[in-house]
CSV table of C-alpha atoms in Angstrom, one decimal:
chain,number,residue,atom,x,y,z
A,1,MET,CA,-115.2,-66.9,-121.8
A,2,ASP,CA,-117.5,-67.9,-118.8
A,3,ARG,CA,-114.5,-69.5,-117.1
A,4,PHE,CA,-112.6,-66.3,-117.5
A,5,VAL,CA,-115.4,-64.2,-116.1
A,6,GLU,CA,-115.7,-66.5,-113.1
A,7,SER,CA,-112.0,-66.5,-112.4
A,8,GLY,CA,-112.1,-62.7,-111.7
A,9,GLN,CA,-108.7,-62.2,-113.4
A,10,ALA,CA,-107.7,-58.5,-113.8
A,11,PHE,CA,-105.4,-56.9,-116.3
A,12,THR,CA,-102.7,-54.5,-114.9
A,13,LEU,CA,-103.7,-51.2,-116.5
A,14,VAL,CA,-101.1,-49.1,-114.8
A,15,PRO,CA,-97.9,-50.9,-113.7
A,16,ALA,CA,-96.3,-50.0,-110.4
A,17,ARG,CA,-93.5,-47.9,-111.8
A,18,ALA,CA,-95.8,-45.8,-113.8
A,19,ARG,CA,-98.1,-45.3,-110.8
A,20,ARG,CA,-95.1,-44.1,-108.7
A,21,ILE,CA,-94.1,-41.7,-111.4
A,22,ASP,CA,-97.6,-40.3,-111.7
A,23,GLU,CA,-97.8,-39.8,-107.9
A,24,ARG,CA,-94.4,-38.1,-107.7
A,25,ILE,CA,-95.3,-35.7,-110.5
A,26,ALA,CA,-98.7,-34.9,-108.9
A,27,ARG,CA,-96.9,-34.1,-105.6
A,28,LEU,CA,-94.4,-31.9,-107.5
A,29,LEU,CA,-96.8,-30.0,-109.7
A,30,GLY,CA,-100.1,-30.1,-107.9
A,31,GLU,CA,-103.4,-30.2,-109.6
A,32,ALA,CA,-103.6,-30.1,-113.4
A,33,PRO,CA,-104.9,-26.8,-115.0
A,34,LYS,CA,-108.7,-26.6,-115.2
A,35,GLU,CA,-108.4,-25.6,-118.8
A,36,LEU,CA,-107.5,-29.1,-119.6
A,37,ALA,CA,-111.0,-30.3,-118.7
A,38,GLU,CA,-112.4,-28.1,-121.5
A,39,LEU,CA,-110.7,-30.4,-124.1
A,40,ASP,CA,-112.6,-33.4,-122.9
A,41,LYS,CA,-116.0,-33.4,-124.5
A,42,ASN,CA,-117.3,-36.5,-122.6
A,43,THR,CA,-119.4,-35.2,-119.7
A,44,GLU,CA,-120.1,-38.7,-118.4
A,45,PRO,CA,-116.8,-40.6,-118.8
A,46,ALA,CA,-116.7,-44.3,-117.9
A,47,PRO,CA,-113.1,-45.5,-117.4
A,48,MET,CA,-112.7,-49.2,-117.4
A,49,THR,CA,-111.7,-51.1,-114.3
A,50,PRO,CA,-108.9,-53.6,-114.6
A,51,HIS,CA,-111.4,-56.5,-114.7
A,52,GLU,CA,-113.5,-54.8,-117.4
A,53,ALA,CA,-110.3,-54.2,-119.4
A,54,SER,CA,-109.4,-57.8,-119.1
A,55,LEU,CA,-112.8,-59.0,-120.3
A,56,THR,CA,-112.8,-56.5,-123.2
A,57,ALA,CA,-109.3,-57.7,-124.3
A,58,VAL,CA,-110.3,-61.3,-124.3
A,59,THR,CA,-113.5,-60.6,-126.2
A,60,ALA,CA,-111.7,-58.6,-128.8
A,61,THR,CA,-109.0,-61.3,-129.2
A,62,LEU,CA,-111.5,-64.1,-129.7
A,63,GLY,CA,-113.3,-62.3,-132.5
A,64,GLY,CA,-115.0,-59.2,-131.4
A,65,SER,CA,-113.9,-55.8,-132.3
A,66,LEU,CA,-113.6,-52.8,-130.0
A,67,SER,CA,-115.8,-49.7,-130.6
A,68,VAL,CA,-114.4,-46.2,-130.3
A,69,ASP,CA,-116.4,-45.8,-127.1
A,70,GLU,CA,-114.8,-48.9,-125.6
A,71,ILE,CA,-111.3,-47.7,-126.7
A,72,GLY,CA,-112.0,-44.4,-125.1
A,73,SER,CA,-113.0,-46.1,-121.8
A,74,LEU,CA,-109.9,-48.2,-121.9
A,75,LEU,CA,-107.7,-45.2,-122.4
A,76,ARG,CA,-109.4,-43.5,-119.5
A,77,GLY,CA,-108.8,-46.6,-117.3
A,78,MET,CA,-105.1,-46.5,-118.2
A,79,ASN,CA,-104.8,-43.0,-116.7
A,80,PRO,CA,-107.3,-43.0,-113.8
A,81,SER,CA,-105.9,-40.1,-111.9
A,82,ALA,CA,-106.1,-37.6,-114.8
A,83,VAL,CA,-108.8,-34.9,-114.5
A,84,ALA,CA,-109.4,-35.0,-118.2
A,85,HIS,CA,-108.6,-37.2,-121.2
A,86,PRO,CA,-108.4,-35.2,-124.3
A,87,PHE,CA,-107.1,-38.0,-126.5
A,88,ALA,CA,-109.8,-40.4,-125.3
A,89,SER,CA,-112.4,-37.8,-126.0
A,90,LEU,CA,-110.9,-37.4,-129.5
A,91,VAL,CA,-111.2,-41.1,-130.1
A,92,GLU,CA,-114.8,-41.2,-128.8
A,93,THR,CA,-115.9,-38.3,-131.0
A,94,THR,CA,-114.2,-39.5,-134.2
A,95,GLN,CA,-117.5,-40.2,-136.0
A,96,GLN,CA,-118.7,-36.7,-135.3
A,97,ASP,CA,-115.4,-34.9,-136.0
A,98,VAL,CA,-114.7,-36.6,-139.4
A,99,PRO,CA,-118.0,-38.2,-140.5
A,100,GLU,CA,-117.0,-38.7,-144.1
A,101,SER,CA,-113.8,-40.5,-143.4
A,102,ALA,CA,-115.4,-42.4,-140.5
A,103,ASP,CA,-118.2,-43.7,-142.7
A,104,GLN,CA,-115.6,-45.4,-144.9
A,105,VAL,CA,-113.9,-47.3,-142.1
A,106,MET,CA,-116.4,-47.7,-139.3
A,107,THR,CA,-119.9,-49.1,-138.7
A,108,ASP,CA,-122.7,-47.3,-137.1
A,109,ASP,CA,-121.9,-48.8,-133.7
A,110,GLY,CA,-118.3,-47.4,-133.8
A,111,THR,CA,-116.4,-50.5,-134.7
A,112,PHE,CA,-113.9,-50.8,-137.5
A,113,THR,CA,-114.9,-52.5,-140.7
A,114,PHE,CA,-111.4,-53.6,-141.8
A,115,LEU,CA,-110.3,-55.6,-138.8
A,116,PRO,CA,-110.1,-59.4,-139.5
A,117,ASP,CA,-112.9,-61.7,-138.3
A,118,GLY,CA,-112.3,-64.5,-135.9
A,119,ASP,CA,-109.5,-65.2,-133.4
A,120,VAL,CA,-106.8,-62.5,-133.7
A,121,ARG,CA,-104.2,-65.1,-132.7
A,122,ASP,CA,-105.0,-67.2,-135.7
A,123,HIS,CA,-104.6,-64.1,-137.9
A,124,LEU,CA,-101.2,-63.3,-136.4
A,125,ARG,CA,-100.0,-66.8,-136.9
A,126,ARG,CA,-101.4,-67.7,-140.3
A,127,HIS,CA,-101.6,-64.4,-142.1
A,128,LEU,CA,-98.7,-62.6,-140.7
A,129,ALA,CA,-96.1,-64.9,-139.2
A,130,ASP,CA,-96.3,-67.5,-142.0
A,131,THR,CA,-96.5,-65.0,-144.8
A,132,ALA,CA,-94.4,-62.0,-143.8
A,133,SER,CA,-91.0,-61.5,-145.4
A,134,ALA,CA,-87.9,-61.9,-143.4
A,135,GLU,CA,-87.2,-58.2,-143.9
A,136,ASP,CA,-90.6,-57.1,-142.6
A,137,LEU,CA,-90.1,-59.3,-139.5
A,138,ARG,CA,-86.6,-57.9,-139.0
A,139,VAL,CA,-87.8,-54.3,-139.2
A,140,CYS,CA,-90.7,-54.9,-136.8
A,141,TRP,CA,-88.5,-56.9,-134.4
A,142,ARG,CA,-86.0,-54.0,-134.3
A,143,THR,CA,-88.8,-51.5,-133.9
A,144,ALA,CA,-90.1,-53.5,-130.9
A,145,GLU,CA,-86.6,-53.4,-129.3
A,146,GLN,CA,-86.4,-49.6,-130.0
A,147,VAL,CA,-89.8,-49.0,-128.4
A,148,ARG,CA,-88.7,-50.8,-125.2
A,149,GLU,CA,-85.4,-48.9,-125.1
A,150,TRP,CA,-87.2,-45.6,-125.6
A,151,ALA,CA,-89.8,-46.3,-122.9
A,152,LEU,CA,-87.3,-47.3,-120.3
A,153,ASP,CA,-85.1,-44.4,-121.1
A,154,LEU,CA,-88.0,-42.0,-120.7
A,155,CYS,CA,-88.8,-43.5,-117.3
A,156,ASP,CA,-85.1,-43.1,-116.2
A,157,ARG,CA,-85.0,-39.5,-117.3
A,158,VAL,CA,-88.3,-38.6,-115.6
A,159,GLU,CA,-87.2,-40.2,-112.4
A,160,ALA,CA,-83.9,-38.3,-112.6
A,161,GLU,CA,-85.7,-35.0,-112.9
A,162,LEU,CA,-88.0,-35.9,-110.0
A,163,ASP,CA,-85.1,-36.8,-107.9
A,164,GLU,CA,-83.9,-33.2,-108.4
A,165,GLU,CA,-87.4,-31.9,-107.9
A,166,GLN,CA,-87.4,-30.5,-111.3
A,167,SER,CA,-90.0,-30.5,-114.1
A,168,GLY,CA,-88.0,-30.6,-117.3
A,169,GLU,CA,-88.2,-32.0,-120.8
A,170,ALA,CA,-88.8,-35.6,-119.6
A,171,VAL,CA,-91.6,-34.8,-117.2
A,172,THR,CA,-93.3,-32.6,-119.8
A,173,LEU,CA,-93.1,-35.5,-122.3
A,174,TRP,CA,-94.4,-37.9,-119.8
A,175,LEU,CA,-97.4,-35.7,-119.0
A,176,THR,CA,-98.1,-35.1,-122.7
A,177,ALA,CA,-97.7,-38.8,-123.7
A,178,ARG,CA,-99.5,-40.2,-120.7
A,179,GLY,CA,-102.9,-40.3,-122.4
A,180,LEU,CA,-101.6,-41.0,-126.0
A,181,PRO,CA,-100.4,-44.1,-127.8
A,182,SER,CA,-96.9,-43.3,-126.9
A,183,GLY,CA,-97.8,-43.5,-123.2
A,184,ILE,CA,-99.5,-46.8,-123.9
A,185,SER,CA,-96.2,-48.1,-125.3
A,186,VAL,CA,-94.6,-47.1,-121.9
A,187,LEU,CA,-97.2,-49.0,-119.9
A,188,GLU,CA,-96.8,-52.1,-122.2
A,189,THR,CA,-93.1,-52.0,-121.7
A,190,LEU,CA,-93.3,-51.7,-117.9
A,191,ARG,CA,-95.7,-54.7,-117.7
A,192,GLU,CA,-93.0,-57.0,-118.9
A,193,ARG,CA,-89.8,-56.6,-116.8
A,194,ARG,CA,-87.9,-59.4,-118.4
A,195,TRP,CA,-89.3,-59.5,-121.9
A,196,PRO,CA,-88.5,-63.0,-123.0
A,197,PRO,CA,-88.1,-63.9,-126.7
A,198,SER,CA,-91.8,-65.0,-126.9
A,199,SER,CA,-92.9,-61.6,-125.8
A,200,ALA,CA,-90.6,-59.9,-128.3
A,201,ALA,CA,-92.0,-62.1,-131.1
A,202,LEU,CA,-95.6,-61.1,-130.1
A,203,SER,CA,-94.6,-57.4,-130.1
A,204,THR,CA,-93.1,-57.9,-133.5
A,205,LEU,CA,-96.3,-59.5,-134.9
A,206,LEU,CA,-98.5,-56.8,-133.3
A,207,LEU,CA,-96.4,-54.1,-134.9
A,208,LEU,CA,-96.7,-55.9,-138.2
A,209,PHE,CA,-100.5,-56.1,-137.7
A,210,GLN,CA,-100.7,-52.4,-136.7
A,211,ARG,CA,-98.8,-51.4,-139.9
A,212,GLN,CA,-101.0,-53.6,-142.0
A,213,GLN,CA,-104.2,-52.0,-140.5
A,214,PHE,CA,-102.9,-48.5,-141.2
A,215,GLN,CA,-102.2,-49.5,-144.8
A,216,THR,CA,-105.8,-50.8,-145.1
A,217,ALA,CA,-107.3,-47.7,-143.5
A,218,ASP,CA,-105.3,-45.5,-145.8
A,219,ARG,CA,-106.6,-47.2,-148.8
A,220,LEU,CA,-110.2,-46.9,-147.6
A,221,ALA,CA,-109.9,-43.2,-146.5
A,222,PRO,CA,-106.7,-41.8,-148.1
A,223,GLY,CA,-105.0,-39.2,-145.9
A,224,CYS,CA,-107.6,-39.6,-143.1
A,225,GLN,CA,-106.1,-37.9,-140.0
A,226,TRP,CA,-102.5,-39.0,-140.6
A,227,PRO,CA,-101.0,-35.5,-139.9
A,228,VAL,CA,-101.9,-36.3,-136.3
A,229,LEU,CA,-99.4,-39.1,-136.3
A,230,GLU,CA,-96.7,-36.7,-137.3
A,231,MET,CA,-97.0,-34.9,-133.9
A,232,ALA,CA,-93.9,-35.8,-131.9
A,233,GLU,CA,-95.6,-37.1,-128.8
A,234,VAL,CA,-98.5,-39.1,-130.3
A,235,MET,CA,-96.6,-42.3,-130.9
A,236,ALA,CA,-93.4,-43.7,-129.6
A,237,PRO,CA,-90.8,-42.4,-132.1
A,238,PRO,CA,-89.9,-45.9,-133.5
A,239,VAL,CA,-93.6,-46.7,-134.1
A,240,ARG,CA,-94.3,-43.3,-135.6
A,241,ASP,CA,-91.4,-43.8,-138.0
A,242,LEU,CA,-92.5,-47.3,-138.9
A,243,ILE,CA,-96.1,-46.2,-139.6
A,244,LEU,CA,-95.3,-43.0,-141.5
A,245,THR,CA,-92.7,-44.8,-143.6
A,246,THR,CA,-95.4,-47.3,-144.5
A,247,LEU,CA,-97.8,-44.6,-145.4
A,248,GLN,CA,-95.1,-42.9,-147.5
A,249,HIS,CA,-95.0,-39.8,-145.4
A,250,THR,CA,-91.8,-37.9,-144.7
A,251,THR,CA,-91.0,-38.2,-141.0
A,252,PRO,CA,-89.7,-35.2,-139.0
A,253,ALA,CA,-86.4,-37.0,-138.5
A,254,GLN,CA,-86.0,-37.2,-142.3
A,255,GLU,CA,-86.8,-33.5,-142.8
A,256,SER,CA,-84.0,-32.3,-140.4
């Protein structure tokens, strides 16, 4: 850890293509409505810098868990030009908004009780990669591919609208998703232009891990805030379908 701190390495929070899209949208639409700021309850936000995000990621990987305040700061750092971050605020105030559910899955310092101890990489290798069924790995591998396809398609559609100086469905989705988990999926996709098999395998294991943690949280606090996941823009559609299917919810796609 000391060597990492001394190296000064910094995580790319917002890839270049995403920054260009943000800037083009800002030039086209101007300032965001002031009403948006009313949805952010944090009066003293502290967005992470790229170096802080890197240090936080390494700490969490080696055995520490992130608190909701740290997650909120990370979300703010991923969208530094936004005047407000309603979703980051929602994360930061979870313990106040749903105290009964939060008490079942979180500690007093805002960290999650059900995340595994120790190096996350060991958990991914020993408890997921070595024990997961071939079908589970296949489903999550395909989901990872679909997320990448969805994210790149969204970027193409947004840029096409901006080329026409139009704010259409794609730009609206971009703006809505930018501070949500679906927007994080876009940023993750843009960080890896080539996406070699090793990266695809890691994405597969992380999706498997995410699905497992939702299952655990659902057992601890049945129902929790899962209706939020059903909102179309919250998660990338392939991830949303994977998680909701796991939680035995009916997805919007299945209802139609």
